[in-house]
mmCIF file of N, CA and C in Angstrom:
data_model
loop_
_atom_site.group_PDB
_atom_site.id
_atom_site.type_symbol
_atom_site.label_atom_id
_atom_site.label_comp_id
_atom_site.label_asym_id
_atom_site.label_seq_id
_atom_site.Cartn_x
_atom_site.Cartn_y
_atom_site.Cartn_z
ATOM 1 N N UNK A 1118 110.923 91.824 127.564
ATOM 2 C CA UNK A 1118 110.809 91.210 126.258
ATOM 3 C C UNK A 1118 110.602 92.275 125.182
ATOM 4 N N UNK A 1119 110.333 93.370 125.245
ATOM 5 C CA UNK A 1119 109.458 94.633 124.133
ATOM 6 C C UNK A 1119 110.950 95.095 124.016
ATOM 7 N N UNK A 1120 112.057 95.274 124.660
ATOM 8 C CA UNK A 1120 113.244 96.151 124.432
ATOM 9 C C UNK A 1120 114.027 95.104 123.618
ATOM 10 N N UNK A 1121 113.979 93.651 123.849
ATOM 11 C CA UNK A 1121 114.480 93.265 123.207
ATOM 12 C C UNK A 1121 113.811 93.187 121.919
ATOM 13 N N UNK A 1122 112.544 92.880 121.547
ATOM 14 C CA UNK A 1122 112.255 92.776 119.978
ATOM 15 C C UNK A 1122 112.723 94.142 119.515
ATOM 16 N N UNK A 1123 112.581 95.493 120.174
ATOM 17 C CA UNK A 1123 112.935 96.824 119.336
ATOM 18 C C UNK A 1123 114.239 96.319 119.208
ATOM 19 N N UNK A 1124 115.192 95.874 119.983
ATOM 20 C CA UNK A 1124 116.537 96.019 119.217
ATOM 21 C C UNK A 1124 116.820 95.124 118.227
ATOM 22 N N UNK A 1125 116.091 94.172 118.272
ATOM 23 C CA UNK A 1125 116.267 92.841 117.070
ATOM 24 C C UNK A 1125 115.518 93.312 116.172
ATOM 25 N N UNK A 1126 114.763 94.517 116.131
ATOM 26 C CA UNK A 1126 114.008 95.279 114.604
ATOM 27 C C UNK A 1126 114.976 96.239 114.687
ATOM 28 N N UNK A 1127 115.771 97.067 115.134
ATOM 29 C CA UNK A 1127 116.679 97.902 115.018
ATOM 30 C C UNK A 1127 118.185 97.495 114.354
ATOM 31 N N UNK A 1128 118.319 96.259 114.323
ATOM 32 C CA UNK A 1128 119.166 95.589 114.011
ATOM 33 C C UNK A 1128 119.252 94.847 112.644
ATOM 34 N N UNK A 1129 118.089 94.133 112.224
ATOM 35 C CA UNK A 1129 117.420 93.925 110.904
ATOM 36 C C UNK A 1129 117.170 95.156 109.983
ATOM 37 N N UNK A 1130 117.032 96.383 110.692
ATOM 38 C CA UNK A 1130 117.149 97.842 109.600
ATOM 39 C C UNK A 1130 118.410 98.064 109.616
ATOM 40 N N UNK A 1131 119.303 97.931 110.466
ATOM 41 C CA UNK A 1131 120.470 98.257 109.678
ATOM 42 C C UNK A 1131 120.956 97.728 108.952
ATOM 43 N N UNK A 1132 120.644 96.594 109.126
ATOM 44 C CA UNK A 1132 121.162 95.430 107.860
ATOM 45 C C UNK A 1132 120.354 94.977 106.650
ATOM 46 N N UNK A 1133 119.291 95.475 106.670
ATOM 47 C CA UNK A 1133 118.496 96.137 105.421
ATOM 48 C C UNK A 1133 119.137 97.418 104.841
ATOM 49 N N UNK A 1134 119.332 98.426 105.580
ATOM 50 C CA UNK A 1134 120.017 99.625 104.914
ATOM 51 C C UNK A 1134 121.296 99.362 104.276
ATOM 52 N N UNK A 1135 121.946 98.160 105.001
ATOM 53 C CA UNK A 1135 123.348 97.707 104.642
ATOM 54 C C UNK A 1135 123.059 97.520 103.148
ATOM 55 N N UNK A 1136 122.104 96.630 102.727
ATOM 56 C CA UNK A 1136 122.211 96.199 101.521
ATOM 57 C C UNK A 1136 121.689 94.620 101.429
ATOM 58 N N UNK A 1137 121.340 94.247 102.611
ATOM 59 C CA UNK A 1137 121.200 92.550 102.948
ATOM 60 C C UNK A 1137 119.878 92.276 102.535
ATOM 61 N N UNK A 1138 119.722 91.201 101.697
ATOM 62 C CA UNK A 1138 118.211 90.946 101.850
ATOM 63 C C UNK A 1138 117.489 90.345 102.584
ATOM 64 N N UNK A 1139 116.365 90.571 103.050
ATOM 65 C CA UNK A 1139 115.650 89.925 103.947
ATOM 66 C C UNK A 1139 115.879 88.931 104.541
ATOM 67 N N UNK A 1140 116.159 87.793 103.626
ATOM 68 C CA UNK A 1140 116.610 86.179 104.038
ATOM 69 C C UNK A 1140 117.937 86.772 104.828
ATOM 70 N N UNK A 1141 118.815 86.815 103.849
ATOM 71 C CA UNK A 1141 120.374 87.297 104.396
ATOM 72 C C UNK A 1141 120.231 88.139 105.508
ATOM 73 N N UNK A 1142 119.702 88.960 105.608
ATOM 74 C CA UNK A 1142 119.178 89.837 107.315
ATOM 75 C C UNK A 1142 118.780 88.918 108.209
ATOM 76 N N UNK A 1143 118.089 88.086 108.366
ATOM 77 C CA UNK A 1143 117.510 86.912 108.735
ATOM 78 C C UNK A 1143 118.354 86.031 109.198
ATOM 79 N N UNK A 1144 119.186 85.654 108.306
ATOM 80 C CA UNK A 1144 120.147 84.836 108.784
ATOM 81 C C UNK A 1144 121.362 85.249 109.325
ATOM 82 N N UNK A 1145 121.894 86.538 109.217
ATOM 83 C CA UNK A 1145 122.909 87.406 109.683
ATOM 84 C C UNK A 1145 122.200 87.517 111.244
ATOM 85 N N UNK A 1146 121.263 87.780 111.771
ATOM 86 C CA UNK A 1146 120.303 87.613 112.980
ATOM 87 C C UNK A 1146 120.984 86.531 113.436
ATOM 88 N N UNK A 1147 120.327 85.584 112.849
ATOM 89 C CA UNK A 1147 120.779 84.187 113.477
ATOM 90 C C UNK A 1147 122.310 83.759 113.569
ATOM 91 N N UNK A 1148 122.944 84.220 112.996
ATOM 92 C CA UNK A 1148 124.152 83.886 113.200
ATOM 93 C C UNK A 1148 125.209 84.864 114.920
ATOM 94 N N UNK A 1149 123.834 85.501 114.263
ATOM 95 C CA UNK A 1149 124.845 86.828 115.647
ATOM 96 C C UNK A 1149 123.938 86.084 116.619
ATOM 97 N N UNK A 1150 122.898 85.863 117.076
ATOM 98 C CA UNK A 1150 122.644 85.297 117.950
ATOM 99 C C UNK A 1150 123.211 83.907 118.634
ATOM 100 N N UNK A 1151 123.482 83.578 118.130
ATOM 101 C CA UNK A 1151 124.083 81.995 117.779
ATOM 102 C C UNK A 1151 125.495 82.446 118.624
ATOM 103 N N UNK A 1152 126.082 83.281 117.725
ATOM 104 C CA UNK A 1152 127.420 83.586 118.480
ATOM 105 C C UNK A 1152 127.098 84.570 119.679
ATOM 106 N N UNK A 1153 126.518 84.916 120.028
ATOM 107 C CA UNK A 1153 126.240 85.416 121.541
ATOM 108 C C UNK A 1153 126.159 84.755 122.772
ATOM 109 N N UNK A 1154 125.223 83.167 121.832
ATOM 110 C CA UNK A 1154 124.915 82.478 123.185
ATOM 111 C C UNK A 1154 126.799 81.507 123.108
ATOM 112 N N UNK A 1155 126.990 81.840 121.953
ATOM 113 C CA UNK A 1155 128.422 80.913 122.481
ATOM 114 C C UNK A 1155 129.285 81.943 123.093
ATOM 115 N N UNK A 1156 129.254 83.140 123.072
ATOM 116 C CA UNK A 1156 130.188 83.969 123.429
ATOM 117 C C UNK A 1156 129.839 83.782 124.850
ATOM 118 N N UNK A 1157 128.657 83.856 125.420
ATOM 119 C CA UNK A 1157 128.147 83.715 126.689
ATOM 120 C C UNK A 1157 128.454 82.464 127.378
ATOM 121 N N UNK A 1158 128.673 81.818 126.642
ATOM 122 C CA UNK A 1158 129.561 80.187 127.257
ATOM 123 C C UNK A 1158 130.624 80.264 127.355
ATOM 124 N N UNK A 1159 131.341 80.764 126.975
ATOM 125 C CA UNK A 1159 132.842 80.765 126.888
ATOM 126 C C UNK A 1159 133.331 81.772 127.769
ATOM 127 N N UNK A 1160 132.274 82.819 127.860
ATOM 128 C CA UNK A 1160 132.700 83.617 129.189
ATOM 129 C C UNK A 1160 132.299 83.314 130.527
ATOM 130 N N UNK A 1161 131.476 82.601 130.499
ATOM 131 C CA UNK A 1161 131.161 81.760 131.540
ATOM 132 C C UNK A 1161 132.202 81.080 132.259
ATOM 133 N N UNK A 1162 132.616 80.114 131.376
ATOM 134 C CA UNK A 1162 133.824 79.173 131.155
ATOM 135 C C UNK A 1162 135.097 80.149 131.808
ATOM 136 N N UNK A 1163 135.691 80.997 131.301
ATOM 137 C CA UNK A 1163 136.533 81.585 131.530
ATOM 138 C C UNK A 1163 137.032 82.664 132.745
ATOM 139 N N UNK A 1164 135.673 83.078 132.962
ATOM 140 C CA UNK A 1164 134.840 83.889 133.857
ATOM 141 C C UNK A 1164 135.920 85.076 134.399
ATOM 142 N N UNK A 1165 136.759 84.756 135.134
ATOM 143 C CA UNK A 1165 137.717 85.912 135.440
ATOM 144 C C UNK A 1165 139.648 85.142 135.697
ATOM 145 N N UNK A 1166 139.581 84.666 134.101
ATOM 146 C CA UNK A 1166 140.780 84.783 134.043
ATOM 147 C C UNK A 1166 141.889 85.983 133.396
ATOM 148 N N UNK A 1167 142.869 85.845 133.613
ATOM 149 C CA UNK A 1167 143.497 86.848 133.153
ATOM 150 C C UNK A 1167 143.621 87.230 131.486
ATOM 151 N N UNK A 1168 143.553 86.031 130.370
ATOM 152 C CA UNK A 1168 143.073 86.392 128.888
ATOM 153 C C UNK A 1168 141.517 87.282 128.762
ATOM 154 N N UNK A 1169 140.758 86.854 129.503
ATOM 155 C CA UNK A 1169 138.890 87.533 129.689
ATOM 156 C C UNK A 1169 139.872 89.074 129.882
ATOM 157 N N UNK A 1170 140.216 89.430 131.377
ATOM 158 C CA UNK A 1170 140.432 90.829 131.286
ATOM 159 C C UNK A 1170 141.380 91.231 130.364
ATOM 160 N N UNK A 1171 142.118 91.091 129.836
ATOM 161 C CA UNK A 1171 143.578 91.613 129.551
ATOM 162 C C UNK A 1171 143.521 91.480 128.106
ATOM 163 N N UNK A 1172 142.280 90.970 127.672
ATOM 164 C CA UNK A 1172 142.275 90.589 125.825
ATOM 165 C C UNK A 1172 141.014 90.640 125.387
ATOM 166 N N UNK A 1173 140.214 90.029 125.912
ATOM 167 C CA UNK A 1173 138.857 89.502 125.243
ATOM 168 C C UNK A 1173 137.905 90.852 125.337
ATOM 169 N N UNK A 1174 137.847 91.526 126.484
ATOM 170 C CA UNK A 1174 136.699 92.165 127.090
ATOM 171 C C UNK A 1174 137.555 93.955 126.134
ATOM 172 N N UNK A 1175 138.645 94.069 126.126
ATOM 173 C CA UNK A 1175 139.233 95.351 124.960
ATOM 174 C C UNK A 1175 138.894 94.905 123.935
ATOM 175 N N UNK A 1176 139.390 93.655 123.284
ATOM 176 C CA UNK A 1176 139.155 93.776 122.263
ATOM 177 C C UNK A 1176 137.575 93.715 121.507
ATOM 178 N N UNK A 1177 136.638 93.101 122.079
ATOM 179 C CA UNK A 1177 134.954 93.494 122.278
ATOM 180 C C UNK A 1177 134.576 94.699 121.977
ATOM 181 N N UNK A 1178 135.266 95.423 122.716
ATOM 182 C CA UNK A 1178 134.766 96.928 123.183
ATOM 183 C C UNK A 1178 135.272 97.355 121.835
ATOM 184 N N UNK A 1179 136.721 96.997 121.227
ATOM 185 C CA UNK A 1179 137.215 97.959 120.176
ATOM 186 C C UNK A 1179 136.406 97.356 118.584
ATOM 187 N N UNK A 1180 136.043 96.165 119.259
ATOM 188 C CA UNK A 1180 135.154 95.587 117.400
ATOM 189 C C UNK A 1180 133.771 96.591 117.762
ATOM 190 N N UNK A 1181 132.662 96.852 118.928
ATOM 191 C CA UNK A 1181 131.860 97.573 118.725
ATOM 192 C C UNK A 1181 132.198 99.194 118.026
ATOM 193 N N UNK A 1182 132.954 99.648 118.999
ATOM 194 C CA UNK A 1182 133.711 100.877 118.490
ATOM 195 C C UNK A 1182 133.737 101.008 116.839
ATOM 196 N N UNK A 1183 134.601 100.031 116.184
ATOM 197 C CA UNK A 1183 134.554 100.207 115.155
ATOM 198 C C UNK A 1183 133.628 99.842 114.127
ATOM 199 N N UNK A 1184 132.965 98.806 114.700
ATOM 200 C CA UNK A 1184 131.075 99.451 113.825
ATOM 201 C C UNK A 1184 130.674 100.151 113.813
ATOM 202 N N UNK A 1185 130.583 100.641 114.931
ATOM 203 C CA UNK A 1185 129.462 102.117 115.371
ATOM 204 C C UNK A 1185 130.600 103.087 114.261
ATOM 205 N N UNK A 1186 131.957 103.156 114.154
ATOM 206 C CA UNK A 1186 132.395 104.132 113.595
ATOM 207 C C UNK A 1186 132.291 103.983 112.235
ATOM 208 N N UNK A 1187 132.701 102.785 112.039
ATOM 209 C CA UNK A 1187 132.385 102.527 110.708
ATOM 210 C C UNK A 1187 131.143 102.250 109.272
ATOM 211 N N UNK A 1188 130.145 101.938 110.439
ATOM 212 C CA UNK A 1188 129.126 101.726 109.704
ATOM 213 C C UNK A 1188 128.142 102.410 110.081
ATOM 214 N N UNK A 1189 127.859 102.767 111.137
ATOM 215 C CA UNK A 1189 126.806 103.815 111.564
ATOM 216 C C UNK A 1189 127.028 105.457 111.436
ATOM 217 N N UNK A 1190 128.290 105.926 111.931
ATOM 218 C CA UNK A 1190 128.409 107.367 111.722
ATOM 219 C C UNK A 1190 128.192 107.845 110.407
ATOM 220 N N UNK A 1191 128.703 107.247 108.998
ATOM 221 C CA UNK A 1191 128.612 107.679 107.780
ATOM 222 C C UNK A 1191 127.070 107.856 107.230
ATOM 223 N N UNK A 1192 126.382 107.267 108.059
ATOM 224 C CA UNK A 1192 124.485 107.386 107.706
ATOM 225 C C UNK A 1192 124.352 108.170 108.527
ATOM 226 N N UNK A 1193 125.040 109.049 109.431
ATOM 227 C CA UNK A 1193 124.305 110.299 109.957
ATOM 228 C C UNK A 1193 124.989 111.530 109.652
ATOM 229 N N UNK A 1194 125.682 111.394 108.373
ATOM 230 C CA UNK A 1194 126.039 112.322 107.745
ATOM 231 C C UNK A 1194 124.871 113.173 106.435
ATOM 232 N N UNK A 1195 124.023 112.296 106.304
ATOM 233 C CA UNK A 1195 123.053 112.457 105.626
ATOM 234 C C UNK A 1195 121.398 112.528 106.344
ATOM 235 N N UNK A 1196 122.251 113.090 107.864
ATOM 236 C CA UNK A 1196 120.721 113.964 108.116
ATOM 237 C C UNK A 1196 120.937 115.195 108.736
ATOM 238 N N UNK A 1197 119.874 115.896 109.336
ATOM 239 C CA UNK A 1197 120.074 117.235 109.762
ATOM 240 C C UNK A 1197 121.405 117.299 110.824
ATOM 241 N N UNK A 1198 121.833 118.424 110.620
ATOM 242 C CA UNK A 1198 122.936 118.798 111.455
ATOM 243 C C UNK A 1198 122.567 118.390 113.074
ATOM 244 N N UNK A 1199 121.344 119.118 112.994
ATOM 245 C CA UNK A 1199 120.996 119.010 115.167
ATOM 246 C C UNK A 1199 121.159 117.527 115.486
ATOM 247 N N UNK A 1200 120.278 116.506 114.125
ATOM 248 C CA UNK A 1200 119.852 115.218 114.893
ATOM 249 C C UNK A 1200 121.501 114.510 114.769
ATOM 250 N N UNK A 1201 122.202 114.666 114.249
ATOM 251 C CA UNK A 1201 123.409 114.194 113.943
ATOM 252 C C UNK A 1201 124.315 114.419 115.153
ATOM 253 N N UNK A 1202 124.373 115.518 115.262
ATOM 254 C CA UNK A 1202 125.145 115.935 116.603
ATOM 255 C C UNK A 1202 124.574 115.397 118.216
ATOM 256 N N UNK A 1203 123.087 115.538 118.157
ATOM 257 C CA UNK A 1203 122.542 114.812 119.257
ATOM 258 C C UNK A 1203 123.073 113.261 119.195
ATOM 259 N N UNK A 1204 122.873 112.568 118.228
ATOM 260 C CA UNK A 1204 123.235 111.277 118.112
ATOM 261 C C UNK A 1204 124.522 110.640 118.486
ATOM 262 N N UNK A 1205 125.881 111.677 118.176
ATOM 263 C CA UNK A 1205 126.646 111.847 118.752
ATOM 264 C C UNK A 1205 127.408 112.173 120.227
ATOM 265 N N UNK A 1206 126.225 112.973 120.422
ATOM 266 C CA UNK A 1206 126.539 113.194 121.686
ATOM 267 C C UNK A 1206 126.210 112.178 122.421
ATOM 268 N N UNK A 1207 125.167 111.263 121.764
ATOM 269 C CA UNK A 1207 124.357 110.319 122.914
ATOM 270 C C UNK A 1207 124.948 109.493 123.038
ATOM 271 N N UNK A 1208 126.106 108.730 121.450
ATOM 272 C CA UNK A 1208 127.050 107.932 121.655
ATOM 273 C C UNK A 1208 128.468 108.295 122.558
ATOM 274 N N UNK A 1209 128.743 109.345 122.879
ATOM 275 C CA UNK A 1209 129.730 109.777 123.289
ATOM 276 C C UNK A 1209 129.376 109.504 125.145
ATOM 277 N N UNK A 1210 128.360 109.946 125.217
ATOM 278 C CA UNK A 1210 127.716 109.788 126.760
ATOM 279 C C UNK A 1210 127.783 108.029 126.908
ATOM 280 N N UNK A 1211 127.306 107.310 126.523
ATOM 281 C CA UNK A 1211 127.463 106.153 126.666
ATOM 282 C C UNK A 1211 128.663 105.436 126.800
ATOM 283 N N UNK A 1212 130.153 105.828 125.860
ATOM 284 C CA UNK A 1212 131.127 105.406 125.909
ATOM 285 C C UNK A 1212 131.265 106.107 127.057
ATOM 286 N N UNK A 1213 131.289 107.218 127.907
ATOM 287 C CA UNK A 1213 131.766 107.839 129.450
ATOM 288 C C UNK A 1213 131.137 106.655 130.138
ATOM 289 N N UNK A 1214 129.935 106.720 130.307
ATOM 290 C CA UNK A 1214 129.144 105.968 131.162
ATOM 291 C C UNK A 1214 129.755 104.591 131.179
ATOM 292 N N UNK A 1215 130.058 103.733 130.290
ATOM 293 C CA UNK A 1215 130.735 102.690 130.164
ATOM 294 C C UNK A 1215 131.968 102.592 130.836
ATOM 295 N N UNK A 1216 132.646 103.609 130.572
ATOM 296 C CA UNK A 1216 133.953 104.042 131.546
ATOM 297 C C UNK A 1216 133.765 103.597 132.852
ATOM 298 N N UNK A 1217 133.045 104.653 132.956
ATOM 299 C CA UNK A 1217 132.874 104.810 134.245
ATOM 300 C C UNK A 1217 132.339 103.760 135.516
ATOM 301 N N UNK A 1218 131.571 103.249 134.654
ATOM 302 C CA UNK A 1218 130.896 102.153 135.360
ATOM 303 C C UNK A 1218 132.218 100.826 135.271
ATOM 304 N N UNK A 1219 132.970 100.317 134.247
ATOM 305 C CA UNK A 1219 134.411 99.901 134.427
ATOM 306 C C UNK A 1219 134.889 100.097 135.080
ATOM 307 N N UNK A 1220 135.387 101.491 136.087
ATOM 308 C CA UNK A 1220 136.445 101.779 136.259
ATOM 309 C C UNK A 1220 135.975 101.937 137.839
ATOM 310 N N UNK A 1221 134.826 101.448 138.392
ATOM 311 C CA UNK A 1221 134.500 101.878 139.624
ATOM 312 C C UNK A 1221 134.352 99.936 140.211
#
């Protein structure tokens, strides 16, 4: 339960930094949650058909991708060089690891 509240406060700061206000952070929460537990039904539902592999589960992977690229990398342009590059690296290790664990 403690990993999940850090990421649901990790998640409300970015969307405070975004520009959202509190309420609107709040409810941007709730809406992503909301669509999780339906996303989680529907994959349920679907479980291992051929649209799940061949569409749903890339294209997932490529909407995170392009948050993290889009909205997160440009705020670590505005800190120290080391922590920037570590941060990078840590995202870069994770996309392997993800691989990898896919592909086995």
């Amino acid at each position: 339960k403690q990993w999940y509240q850090r990421r649901v406060r990790g998640d409300y700061a970015v969307l405070a930094q975004s520009g959202f206000t509190p309420h609107e952070a709040m409810l941007a929460q709730l809406w992503t949650c909301g669509a999780g537990m339906l996303g989680t039904i529907v994959g349920g539902l679907v479980e291992n058909s051929f649209c799940c592999n061949a569409v749903v589960l890339p294209l997932t992977a490529g909407i995170f991708l392009y948050v993290s690229l889009t909205s997160l990398i440009p705020s670590l342009l505005h800190r120290p060089l080391t922590q920037t590059l570590l941060q990078l690296i840590i995202m870069t290790l994770g996309i392997a690891l993800t691989y990898c664990a896919a592909s086995h």
